[in-house]
Structures are given as structure tokens and as C-alpha cells.
JSON list of N, CA and C in Angstrom, two decimals:
[
{"chain": "V", "resi": 1, "resn": "MET", "atom": "N", "xyz": [46.95, -43.30, 18.20]},
{"chain": "V", "resi": 1, "resn": "MET", "atom": "CA", "xyz": [47.00, -41.77, 17.57]},
{"chain": "V", "resi": 1, "resn": "MET", "atom": "C", "xyz": [47.65, -40.82, 18.71]},
{"chain": "V", "resi": 2, "resn": "THR", "atom": "N", "xyz": [48.61, -41.31, 19.65]},
{"chain": "V", "resi": 2, "resn": "THR", "atom": "CA", "xyz": [49.16, -40.56, 20.58]},
{"chain": "V", "resi": 2, "resn": "THR", "atom": "C", "xyz": [49.97, -39.41, 19.99]},
{"chain": "V", "resi": 3, "resn": "SER", "atom": "N", "xyz": [50.31, -39.71, 18.69]},
{"chain": "V", "resi": 3, "resn": "SER", "atom": "CA", "xyz": [51.24, -38.66, 18.18]},
{"chain": "V", "resi": 3, "resn": "SER", "atom": "C", "xyz": [50.52, -37.25, 17.96]},
{"chain": "V", "resi": 4, "resn": "VAL", "atom": "N", "xyz": [49.25, -37.35, 17.81]},
{"chain": "V", "resi": 4, "resn": "VAL", "atom": "CA", "xyz": [48.46, -36.29, 17.46]},
{"chain": "V", "resi": 4, "resn": "VAL", "atom": "C", "xyz": [48.78, -35.13, 18.41]},
{"chain": "V", "resi": 5, "resn": "SER", "atom": "N", "xyz": [49.03, -35.48, 19.69]},
{"chain": "V", "resi": 5, "resn": "SER", "atom": "CA", "xyz": [49.46, -34.33, 20.67]},
{"chain": "V", "resi": 5, "resn": "SER", "atom": "C", "xyz": [50.78, -33.67, 20.27]},
{"chain": "V", "resi": 6, "resn": "GLU", "atom": "N", "xyz": [51.54, -34.41, 19.92]},
{"chain": "V", "resi": 6, "resn": "GLU", "atom": "CA", "xyz": [52.83, -33.81, 19.40]},
{"chain": "V", "resi": 6, "resn": "GLU", "atom": "C", "xyz": [52.84, -33.02, 18.02]},
{"chain": "V", "resi": 7, "resn": "THR", "atom": "N", "xyz": [51.98, -33.57, 17.12]},
{"chain": "V", "resi": 7, "resn": "THR", "atom": "CA", "xyz": [51.81, -32.94, 15.83]},
{"chain": "V", "resi": 7, "resn": "THR", "atom": "C", "xyz": [51.14, -31.54, 16.15]},
{"chain": "V", "resi": 8, "resn": "SER", "atom": "N", "xyz": [50.19, -31.48, 17.17]},
{"chain": "V", "resi": 8, "resn": "SER", "atom": "CA", "xyz": [49.49, -30.30, 17.50]},
{"chain": "V", "resi": 8, "resn": "SER", "atom": "C", "xyz": [50.38, -29.05, 17.79]},
{"chain": "V", "resi": 9, "resn": "SER", "atom": "N", "xyz": [51.56, -29.31, 18.34]},
{"chain": "V", "resi": 9, "resn": "SER", "atom": "CA", "xyz": [52.53, -28.30, 18.59]},
{"chain": "V", "resi": 9, "resn": "SER", "atom": "C", "xyz": [53.36, -28.02, 17.38]},
{"chain": "V", "resi": 10, "resn": "LEU", "atom": "N", "xyz": [53.79, -29.10, 16.80]},
{"chain": "V", "resi": 10, "resn": "LEU", "atom": "CA", "xyz": [54.65, -28.94, 15.55]},
{"chain": "V", "resi": 10, "resn": "LEU", "atom": "C", "xyz": [53.78, -28.83, 14.24]},
{"chain": "V", "resi": 11, "resn": "PRO", "atom": "N", "xyz": [54.34, -28.34, 13.28]},
{"chain": "V", "resi": 11, "resn": "PRO", "atom": "CA", "xyz": [53.67, -28.32, 11.98]},
{"chain": "V", "resi": 11, "resn": "PRO", "atom": "C", "xyz": [53.31, -29.55, 11.48]},
{"chain": "V", "resi": 12, "resn": "LYS", "atom": "N", "xyz": [52.35, -29.59, 10.58]},
{"chain": "V", "resi": 12, "resn": "LYS", "atom": "CA", "xyz": [51.77, -30.80, 9.94]},
{"chain": "V", "resi": 12, "resn": "LYS", "atom": "C", "xyz": [52.78, -31.48, 8.83]},
{"chain": "V", "resi": 13, "resn": "SER", "atom": "N", "xyz": [53.69, -30.68, 8.69]},
{"chain": "V", "resi": 13, "resn": "SER", "atom": "CA", "xyz": [54.82, -31.23, 7.61]},
{"chain": "V", "resi": 13, "resn": "SER", "atom": "C", "xyz": [55.49, -32.53, 8.04]},
{"chain": "V", "resi": 14, "resn": "LYS", "atom": "N", "xyz": [55.53, -32.72, 9.33]},
{"chain": "V", "resi": 14, "resn": "LYS", "atom": "CA", "xyz": [56.05, -34.12, 9.74]},
{"chain": "V", "resi": 14, "resn": "LYS", "atom": "C", "xyz": [55.25, -35.21, 9.35]},
{"chain": "V", "resi": 15, "resn": "LYS", "atom": "N", "xyz": [53.89, -35.08, 9.82]},
{"chain": "V", "resi": 15, "resn": "LYS", "atom": "CA", "xyz": [53.00, -36.16, 9.59]},
{"chain": "V", "resi": 15, "resn": "LYS", "atom": "C", "xyz": [51.68, -35.60, 9.21]},
{"chain": "V", "resi": 16, "resn": "PRO", "atom": "N", "xyz": [51.02, -36.27, 8.18]},
{"chain": "V", "resi": 16, "resn": "PRO", "atom": "CA", "xyz": [49.74, -35.90, 7.80]},
{"chain": "V", "resi": 16, "resn": "PRO", "atom": "C", "xyz": [48.59, -36.03, 8.59]},
{"chain": "V", "resi": 17, "resn": "SER", "atom": "N", "xyz": [47.60, -35.25, 8.57]},
{"chain": "V", "resi": 17, "resn": "SER", "atom": "CA", "xyz": [46.47, -35.50, 9.76]},
{"chain": "V", "resi": 17, "resn": "SER", "atom": "C", "xyz": [45.89, -36.89, 9.55]}
]
């Protein structure tokens, strides 16, 4: 779940929580 850091900055449109 390292992507969580990236999604934090970007909108959740890319990946669902």
C-alpha cells in the first residue's frame, strides 16, 4: 500500500481507497 502516499497528493480518481 505504498501508493497511498502518492494518492494522498493526487485525487482519488486514479485509484480507489
